[in-house]
Amino acid sequence: MKKKLLTLALLLVLVLSGCVKTKSEVETEGKGDDGKGGLNEKVQIEVLGMGSGEEDLNIVRDQLIKNGFDVKLNIQPDYGTFSSQKDAGNFDLALSSWTTVTGNPDYAVRALFKSDGANSLFKDSIVDELIDQASRETADEYTKTYKQLEQQLVTEKAFIAPLYNSYKAQGVNKKVLNPDSVRLAKSRAIPWETIDFKDAAQRTTEPLVTQQAIGDLTSLDPIKGNDGSINTLNTNMYVRLVNLTDEDEVVSDGSLSYNYAMAEGNSDYYFLLRDDINFASVSNEKATDTGERVGAEDVVFSLERAKDKDSVPDHRTYSLHERIKSAEIVTDLSELKNAKQSGSEETILESLENGIDTKLSKIVDSKTEADNSKGNYQVVKVTTTEPFPQVLNYLAHQSAGIVSEKQVKSINTYDVASFNIDKDIPYGDQRTVTEGATYNNHLYASGPYILVKKNDYQADFVKNPGYRTGSDFEPKISNITVRFIDDSDSALSALRNGEIHLFNGVPETKYDLVEKDDNLLLQKSDSNAVTYLQFNTAGRKVSESENLRKAVLFSINQDEFLNYYQGNKKKAYSTVSPLVDTGNELVADSDKVKEFMDAYHKE
Amino acid sequence: MKDSTNNRHALVISKEYPQANFTWILSVVLAGIFLWNSFPTNTKELNPFVFSLFCAYMVTAVFQLFITLKMKKDLLSTGEIHAGTRRLGYVQLASLLTGNIFAATFAFNLINKRKTPEYTFAVYMLLTQLAVIAISSVNLFKPYVSDTFLIAMASLLLITLFHLVALILSVRYVREYSAPRWMSVLAIFLMATAVTGNLFALLLGWSLFMKARRFDSSRLLKWNVMWEKITRNSTAVLGMFFILLMLAISITSRFTFDYALAVENNYGAILQTPSLEYPFGTDNFGRDVFSRIVFGARISLLVGFAATIVPGLIGGFLGAIAGYYSNRIDNWIMRLLDILYSIPGILLAIAIIAAFGANTVNLIIALSVGAIPTYARTMRANVLMVSNYDFVDSAKALGASDFSILFKQVVPNSLAPMIVKSTLTIGGAVIATSSLSYLGLGVEPHIPEWGNILKVGSTYLESNSYLAIFPGLAIILLVLSFNFLGDGLRDALDPKLD
């Protein structure tokens, strides 16, 4: 009996071994050898990221390990701890992302890659030169320059390793909102004034409830912030000289100007201002029309402070506007008659008058004298330090929002050099709108909405009663509530159960949930958000060795990212990829990895 | 009249009868779960595999009900179970093929009228071995198996055969207080097979060894009584079975499972539903959830045991000293520990992990520190009680030093409540480990750990619910098993319940 069983067991094993493949058999069938690290020791790469990027980090880790690296993950729970780790230099690769909110390629490279940029990662004279050259060129010319720039940046030096370009996806509750009124733009933040309920009777009775992730607002002074906490809010609180369309073209629609024109030489820009926008303020939790018009004086004041590094403490956006030389009110009509538009025989005046009802009879100095119906207009001229057509994109950015000269000067009475955040309260400080003892709302909004109050959970906005009353651009919905919901899964749940009506940022892996839901509509568009790996440029092995950086670069397989995100990402080569089609593509190549690793070990 | 009262009493004290009821009810419940799952909500089509499982379980349940009724009749009429009814157990053994472990253990219990602890150990040893083989052989459906798979499976099969032989021999030759001398050789071999993690083999081996070497009969009596009490409690034995199965799996998976399938991303197989190749489906990175859960058992058990033993030793030592020596020392130690006790354990763990970084060692330290005071209190209370016993006074009279009295006489006699307490708290430690991983504070996210797997599953709860259900079930079963075993141990070790 025992013997029989034993032979049976042996037989079973034999049969099994006949039809089962072992791992090494499969591997030798697939590839010749798997001599990954070879004789050399594995190089350890420390990858830094945030908890929210856990999936990307895992894919990078997997790809690096499969190419023979040893990977250490450094996952930080939030942006604060992430930045402090990054500042301390505790990384070889940092998972970073960049969104070009102005929609122009210069912004996509200047701050990150220029030696003197605000978020500069490294210093390279060829890169600097190429960035400056491209900025002077028009759209037709700069494609080649940006291609060269990308090659220097990625192929030659491997300063960054690109991962992917994201889509923007927005979930809309179509049972409550009219989905056609909800815009989804490639670069700019969503404008609230066009959004309408399905049932117009709800405009005054129901609030529109939307969402954003960060509830700690950097500053409600447009020039003092450029991040996710205030971009949408400030965009809707301050009007600008021009706007971007959903496809990133610069237009006057929904802005303070009727028309704009670029004069010959690409250095002078003229804007014909409207007279139907008043500043709003808040009293007793209601918006009131201050009666003060948004005029050329405010425009000049706003742009002058935007370009001046020392106009406020913590000026976070002057690098966007540093190429504005001056902004002034035009008082001489003949200047407009004489100047020609760039690349055209039309005069500036003709171009500015294009499509308006009452032609210009007089241009006035003071905003109180402007009366468009009588032909009295205000015109602002912006001059750049050098020919720079992309300045218009910067003027469409929220940081170029128009603030009230009178109000800001009356609040910002402190001395900039000796500013003390504990004693001085600057214009737009979030403490002044936060419920509680410090509440003292001093905001003057030139845009369609004004912030009434906020707490840790939400911010309440009401419409500006003096904003283009009676026109198509008059805000439709009276009250808007912005919920602060940090986690995208929670926000999605809130959208699905009707708690919020609008959610920008549906995660890629959850598109089908929104699409399947009868109450919801998924709006999807391209975006300028690029995720990339940034190499540490000081004090690490990867900072010293180009070969090591390239070995890491060629380990990155963008196809796997696309697979993971179920095709809801696009390939990218650098931060300009979504804006300029340069034709560069990163192809993973394990042979090149080996080659560069060998070269690295010989160094 | 008197007869029927006696027989009613027989029904009540019968060990098999409640287990028979428990078995058919559970089989019906499991059959119900399979029936529910054989009609997937999205396709409305019958899943033939799951439906056949339902049929098999239903047949088992009906047959089990038949046996139960027959047992009741036997017991009521004659006060004992007839041999013919017992033989039905051999038929019910077939339920083992469907994986119905409850019916199988019942069948084993029914077949043998005279149950020595050795018989129970041997049965569970064999069952564990079979379960390990069954779980490991799921890998046959994978595109490839690990290099050591065939050798490991062959040795597992041989060990199983050996265990079967040991079962038969122990049924034949082992008596209540004795066993043939030659069995000590068998015992040593059995204990050697315990390296596969099948600790039932160790228990059986040690038990046989004691009997074959004619150990002191009072010791044998104590051993027999204790295990009889534990084995009488069928939930406790099932709990122990599951724990030891997990232990055996985490050891043998080293050879029978391929770790790469659990950690390496496979973008060609993202979010697949359960199939033969991927029994529990694949997660968002295309990793096999079944392999991940199997490998995850290792960390859960390791951290669970370590985070119990470390505070048990430290807390036990401090508690013993506090309980035995002067008031002053007692006050110092216990008040300091009270301070530690006032800090919520999980918050302390989070703080430690945040400060020193997330890895397994730090996880164990973090979970251990917070648990020290409770062990110290338990030990102190026992030491206070035991040190008043006569044998301690005798030891003092003989001139033994305080230290040797404490650790040679007092502490060994205070251990029982500590053992019970630690079994009951291992479950808590397993949950705490998983909670920390779930919060992203435990081990690195790609490492298979039950909390990590559950975290991934939680974001796909709606679209791919199996990703959360299986790791959740694994955690629940392990914790439940520890709690059942802890309860059984308490009943067996607590003198008050005698």
mmCIF file of N, CA, C and O in Angstrom, chain A residues 430-485:
data_model
loop_
_atom_site.group_PDB
_atom_site.id
_atom_site.type_symbol
_atom_site.label_atom_id
_atom_site.label_comp_id
_atom_site.label_asym_id
_atom_site.label_seq_id
_atom_site.Cartn_x
_atom_site.Cartn_y
_atom_site.Cartn_z
ATOM 1 N N GLN A 430 -5.849 85.697 3.593
ATOM 2 C CA GLN A 430 -7.016 84.840 3.804
ATOM 3 C C GLN A 430 -7.608 84.974 5.214
ATOM 4 O O GLN A 430 -8.748 84.611 5.434
ATOM 5 N N ARG A 431 -6.811 85.521 6.141
ATOM 6 C CA ARG A 431 -7.350 85.687 7.494
ATOM 7 C C ARG A 431 -8.547 86.641 7.504
ATOM 8 O O ARG A 431 -9.440 86.523 8.319
ATOM 9 N N THR A 432 -8.536 87.594 6.553
ATOM 10 C CA THR A 432 -9.596 88.601 6.578
ATOM 11 C C THR A 432 -10.919 88.061 6.054
ATOM 12 O O THR A 432 -11.957 88.705 6.203
ATOM 13 N N VAL A 433 -10.896 86.909 5.421
ATOM 14 C CA VAL A 433 -12.151 86.350 4.924
ATOM 15 C C VAL A 433 -12.516 85.059 5.647
ATOM 16 O O VAL A 433 -13.535 84.448 5.356
ATOM 17 N N THR A 434 -11.649 84.640 6.600
ATOM 18 C CA THR A 434 -11.931 83.419 7.344
ATOM 19 C C THR A 434 -12.864 83.747 8.500
ATOM 20 O O THR A 434 -12.632 84.723 9.236
ATOM 21 N N GLU A 435 -13.887 82.945 8.657
ATOM 22 C CA GLU A 435 -14.853 83.165 9.740
ATOM 23 C C GLU A 435 -14.127 83.237 11.076
ATOM 24 O O GLU A 435 -13.197 82.468 11.321
ATOM 25 N N GLY A 436 -14.582 84.138 11.956
ATOM 26 C CA GLY A 436 -13.959 84.218 13.278
ATOM 27 C C GLY A 436 -13.498 85.624 13.587
ATOM 28 O O GLY A 436 -13.903 86.595 12.924
ATOM 29 N N ALA A 437 -12.625 85.748 14.592
ATOM 30 C CA ALA A 437 -12.253 87.053 15.115
ATOM 31 C C ALA A 437 -11.519 87.914 14.092
ATOM 32 O O ALA A 437 -11.624 89.142 14.114
ATOM 33 N N THR A 438 -10.763 87.267 13.192
ATOM 34 C CA THR A 438 -9.965 88.053 12.261
ATOM 35 C C THR A 438 -10.764 88.482 11.034
ATOM 36 O O THR A 438 -10.249 89.178 10.172
ATOM 37 N N TYR A 439 -12.025 88.083 10.943
ATOM 38 C CA TYR A 439 -12.808 88.373 9.752
ATOM 39 C C TYR A 439 -12.994 89.874 9.568
ATOM 40 O O TYR A 439 -13.453 90.579 10.474
ATOM 41 N N ASN A 440 -12.587 90.371 8.406
ATOM 42 C CA ASN A 440 -12.763 91.790 8.101
ATOM 43 C C ASN A 440 -12.591 91.928 6.593
ATOM 44 O O ASN A 440 -11.562 92.344 6.103
ATOM 45 N N ASN A 441 -13.602 91.531 5.862
ATOM 46 C CA ASN A 441 -13.492 91.407 4.410
ATOM 47 C C ASN A 441 -13.260 92.765 3.743
ATOM 48 O O ASN A 441 -14.126 93.624 3.738
ATOM 49 N N HIS A 442 -12.048 92.933 3.200
ATOM 50 C CA HIS A 442 -11.714 94.209 2.561
ATOM 51 C C HIS A 442 -11.546 94.065 1.048
ATOM 52 O O HIS A 442 -10.971 94.917 0.401
ATOM 53 N N LEU A 443 -12.004 92.916 0.503
ATOM 54 C CA LEU A 443 -11.772 92.663 -0.915
ATOM 55 C C LEU A 443 -12.573 93.617 -1.799
ATOM 56 O O LEU A 443 -13.689 94.006 -1.452
ATOM 57 N N TYR A 444 -11.954 93.993 -2.921
ATOM 58 C CA TYR A 444 -12.642 94.743 -3.966
ATOM 59 C C TYR A 444 -12.508 93.885 -5.219
ATOM 60 O O TYR A 444 -11.414 93.704 -5.730
ATOM 61 N N ALA A 445 -13.629 93.341 -5.700
ATOM 62 C CA ALA A 445 -13.544 92.428 -6.828
ATOM 63 C C ALA A 445 -13.924 93.124 -8.119
ATOM 64 O O ALA A 445 -14.937 93.812 -8.196
ATOM 65 N N SER A 446 -13.067 92.949 -9.138
ATOM 66 C CA SER A 446 -13.381 93.510 -10.449
ATOM 67 C C SER A 446 -14.014 92.450 -11.347
ATOM 68 O O SER A 446 -14.498 92.753 -12.421
ATOM 69 N N GLY A 447 -14.003 91.213 -10.898
ATOM 70 C CA GLY A 447 -14.519 90.112 -11.702
ATOM 71 C C GLY A 447 -15.978 89.829 -11.408
ATOM 72 O O GLY A 447 -16.636 90.548 -10.656
ATOM 73 N N PRO A 448 -16.505 88.742 -11.977
ATOM 74 C CA PRO A 448 -17.927 88.442 -11.854
ATOM 75 C C PRO A 448 -18.377 88.022 -10.454
ATOM 76 O O PRO A 448 -19.554 88.115 -10.140
ATOM 77 N N TYR A 449 -17.470 87.523 -9.631
ATOM 78 C CA TYR A 449 -17.871 87.062 -8.298
ATOM 79 C C TYR A 449 -16.955 87.634 -7.241
ATOM 80 O O TYR A 449 -15.831 88.052 -7.524
ATOM 81 N N ILE A 450 -17.444 87.648 -5.997
ATOM 82 C CA ILE A 450 -16.599 88.081 -4.883
ATOM 83 C C ILE A 450 -16.742 87.106 -3.723
ATOM 84 O O ILE A 450 -17.828 86.581 -3.462
ATOM 85 N N LEU A 451 -15.615 86.876 -3.074
ATOM 86 C CA LEU A 451 -15.598 85.939 -1.940
ATOM 87 C C LEU A 451 -16.180 86.626 -0.715
ATOM 88 O O LEU A 451 -15.746 87.708 -0.319
ATOM 89 N N VAL A 452 -17.181 85.999 -0.112
ATOM 90 C CA VAL A 452 -17.800 86.579 1.083
ATOM 91 C C VAL A 452 -17.085 86.091 2.330
ATOM 92 O O VAL A 452 -16.616 86.872 3.148
ATOM 93 N N LYS A 453 -17.007 84.768 2.470
ATOM 94 C CA LYS A 453 -16.318 84.230 3.649
ATOM 95 C C LYS A 453 -15.886 82.798 3.378
ATOM 96 O O LYS A 453 -16.390 82.150 2.447
ATOM 97 N N LYS A 454 -14.960 82.342 4.175
ATOM 98 C CA LYS A 454 -14.541 80.944 4.043
ATOM 99 C C LYS A 454 -14.279 80.351 5.411
ATOM 100 O O LYS A 454 -14.090 81.074 6.401
ATOM 101 N N ASN A 455 -14.321 79.017 5.474
ATOM 102 C CA ASN A 455 -13.827 78.305 6.651
ATOM 103 C C ASN A 455 -13.016 77.125 6.141
ATOM 104 O O ASN A 455 -12.638 77.094 4.974
ATOM 105 N N ASP A 456 -12.784 76.148 7.001
ATOM 106 C CA ASP A 456 -11.935 75.036 6.561
ATOM 107 C C ASP A 456 -12.638 74.130 5.553
ATOM 108 O O ASP A 456 -12.005 73.301 4.918
ATOM 109 N N TYR A 457 -13.943 74.259 5.436
ATOM 110 C CA TYR A 457 -14.688 73.315 4.610
ATOM 111 C C TYR A 457 -15.162 73.906 3.296
ATOM 112 O O TYR A 457 -15.336 73.198 2.329
ATOM 113 N N GLN A 458 -15.414 75.208 3.284
ATOM 114 C CA GLN A 458 -15.923 75.781 2.054
ATOM 115 C C GLN A 458 -15.689 77.288 2.000
ATOM 116 O O GLN A 458 -15.402 77.921 3.005
ATOM 117 N N ALA A 459 -15.830 77.843 0.781
ATOM 118 C CA ALA A 459 -15.761 79.289 0.595
ATOM 119 C C ALA A 459 -17.046 79.704 -0.121
ATOM 120 O O ALA A 459 -17.509 78.999 -1.019
ATOM 121 N N ASP A 460 -17.637 80.819 0.298
ATOM 122 C CA ASP A 460 -18.885 81.282 -0.300
ATOM 123 C C ASP A 460 -18.639 82.514 -1.162
ATOM 124 O O ASP A 460 -18.053 83.492 -0.707
ATOM 125 N N PHE A 461 -19.134 82.450 -2.391
ATOM 126 C CA PHE A 461 -19.003 83.571 -3.322
ATOM 127 C C PHE A 461 -20.391 84.081 -3.688
ATOM 128 O O PHE A 461 -21.347 83.308 -3.742
ATOM 129 N N VAL A 462 -20.489 85.394 -3.955
ATOM 130 C CA VAL A 462 -21.734 85.937 -4.506
ATOM 131 C C VAL A 462 -21.387 86.744 -5.747
ATOM 132 O O VAL A 462 -20.238 87.151 -5.938
ATOM 133 N N LYS A 463 -22.374 86.983 -6.576
ATOM 134 C CA LYS A 463 -22.071 87.650 -7.829
ATOM 135 C C LYS A 463 -21.871 89.138 -7.628
ATOM 136 O O LYS A 463 -22.431 89.739 -6.709
ATOM 137 N N ASN A 464 -21.029 89.709 -8.482
ATOM 138 C CA ASN A 464 -20.736 91.135 -8.447
ATOM 139 C C ASN A 464 -21.901 91.875 -9.111
ATOM 140 O O ASN A 464 -22.134 91.700 -10.305
ATOM 141 N N PRO A 465 -22.650 92.682 -8.354
ATOM 142 C CA PRO A 465 -23.837 93.327 -8.940
ATOM 143 C C PRO A 465 -23.482 94.371 -10.002
ATOM 144 O O PRO A 465 -24.348 94.755 -10.792
ATOM 145 N N GLY A 466 -22.211 94.784 -10.048
ATOM 146 C CA GLY A 466 -21.830 95.800 -11.019
ATOM 147 C C GLY A 466 -21.037 95.248 -12.176
ATOM 148 O O GLY A 466 -20.238 95.966 -12.781
ATOM 149 N N TYR A 467 -21.180 93.961 -12.459
ATOM 150 C CA TYR A 467 -20.363 93.358 -13.505
ATOM 151 C C TYR A 467 -21.174 93.183 -14.775
ATOM 152 O O TYR A 467 -22.029 92.306 -14.874
ATOM 153 N N ARG A 468 -20.961 94.018 -15.770
ATOM 154 C CA ARG A 468 -21.537 93.914 -17.109
ATOM 155 C C ARG A 468 -23.020 93.563 -17.083
ATOM 156 O O ARG A 468 -23.478 92.648 -17.772
ATOM 157 N N THR A 469 -23.746 94.337 -16.253
ATOM 158 C CA THR A 469 -25.171 94.075 -16.060
ATOM 159 C C THR A 469 -25.907 94.108 -17.390
ATOM 160 O O THR A 469 -25.684 95.001 -18.214
ATOM 161 N N GLY A 470 -26.757 93.138 -17.597
ATOM 162 C CA GLY A 470 -27.585 93.110 -18.796
ATOM 163 C C GLY A 470 -26.926 92.477 -20.004
ATOM 164 O O GLY A 470 -27.604 92.233 -21.005
ATOM 165 N N SER A 471 -25.619 92.197 -19.919
ATOM 166 C CA SER A 471 -24.948 91.588 -21.078
ATOM 167 C C SER A 471 -24.940 90.065 -20.939
ATOM 168 O O SER A 471 -25.376 89.513 -19.938
ATOM 169 N N ASP A 472 -24.407 89.393 -21.959
ATOM 170 C CA ASP A 472 -24.293 87.934 -21.903
ATOM 171 C C ASP A 472 -23.329 87.476 -20.815
ATOM 172 O O ASP A 472 -23.357 86.334 -20.388
ATOM 173 N N PHE A 473 -22.448 88.406 -20.456
ATOM 174 C CA PHE A 473 -21.422 88.022 -19.501
ATOM 175 C C PHE A 473 -21.808 88.318 -18.064
ATOM 176 O O PHE A 473 -21.032 88.114 -17.146
ATOM 177 N N GLU A 474 -23.030 88.826 -17.845
ATOM 178 C CA GLU A 474 -23.486 89.020 -16.465
ATOM 179 C C GLU A 474 -23.573 87.639 -15.817
ATOM 180 O O GLU A 474 -24.120 86.713 -16.408
ATOM 181 N N PRO A 475 -23.035 87.498 -14.599
ATOM 182 C CA PRO A 475 -23.060 86.175 -13.960
ATOM 183 C C PRO A 475 -24.485 85.652 -13.847
ATOM 184 O O PRO A 475 -25.389 86.381 -13.425
ATOM 185 N N LYS A 476 -24.687 84.397 -14.205
ATOM 186 C CA LYS A 476 -26.027 83.823 -14.203
ATOM 187 C C LYS A 476 -26.462 83.432 -12.794
ATOM 188 O O LYS A 476 -27.553 83.742 -12.356
ATOM 189 N N ILE A 477 -25.596 82.729 -12.106
ATOM 190 C CA ILE A 477 -25.970 82.183 -10.797
ATOM 191 C C ILE A 477 -25.512 83.132 -9.704
ATOM 192 O O ILE A 477 -24.385 83.636 -9.731
ATOM 193 N N SER A 478 -26.395 83.397 -8.731
ATOM 194 C CA SER A 478 -26.083 84.410 -7.720
ATOM 195 C C SER A 478 -25.069 83.940 -6.684
ATOM 196 O O SER A 478 -24.227 84.706 -6.243
ATOM 197 N N ASN A 479 -25.178 82.678 -6.264
ATOM 198 C CA ASN A 479 -24.307 82.214 -5.182
ATOM 199 C C ASN A 479 -23.513 80.996 -5.622
ATOM 200 O O ASN A 479 -24.062 80.082 -6.237
ATOM 201 N N ILE A 480 -22.248 81.010 -5.257
ATOM 202 C CA ILE A 480 -21.406 79.855 -5.575
ATOM 203 C C ILE A 480 -20.691 79.407 -4.304
ATOM 204 O O ILE A 480 -20.168 80.235 -3.547
ATOM 205 N N THR A 481 -20.734 78.124 -4.042
ATOM 206 C CA THR A 481 -20.033 77.570 -2.891
ATOM 207 C C THR A 481 -18.923 76.665 -3.406
ATOM 208 O O THR A 481 -19.168 75.802 -4.247
ATOM 209 N N VAL A 482 -17.715 76.901 -2.908
ATOM 210 C CA VAL A 482 -16.598 76.028 -3.286
ATOM 211 C C VAL A 482 -16.272 75.156 -2.085
ATOM 212 O O VAL A 482 -15.869 75.647 -1.034
ATOM 213 N N ARG A 483 -16.494 73.858 -2.230
ATOM 214 C CA ARG A 483 -16.170 72.923 -1.136
ATOM 215 C C ARG A 483 -14.704 72.555 -1.234
ATOM 216 O O ARG A 483 -14.190 72.337 -2.333
ATOM 217 N N PHE A 484 -14.064 72.446 -0.070
ATOM 218 C CA PHE A 484 -12.678 71.998 -0.062
ATOM 219 C C PHE A 484 -12.662 70.497 0.213
ATOM 220 O O PHE A 484 -12.868 70.066 1.347
ATOM 221 N N ILE A 485 -12.483 69.708 -0.832
ATOM 222 C CA ILE A 485 -12.423 68.253 -0.675
ATOM 223 C C ILE A 485 -11.079 67.788 -1.216
ATOM 224 O O ILE A 485 -10.799 67.885 -2.399
#
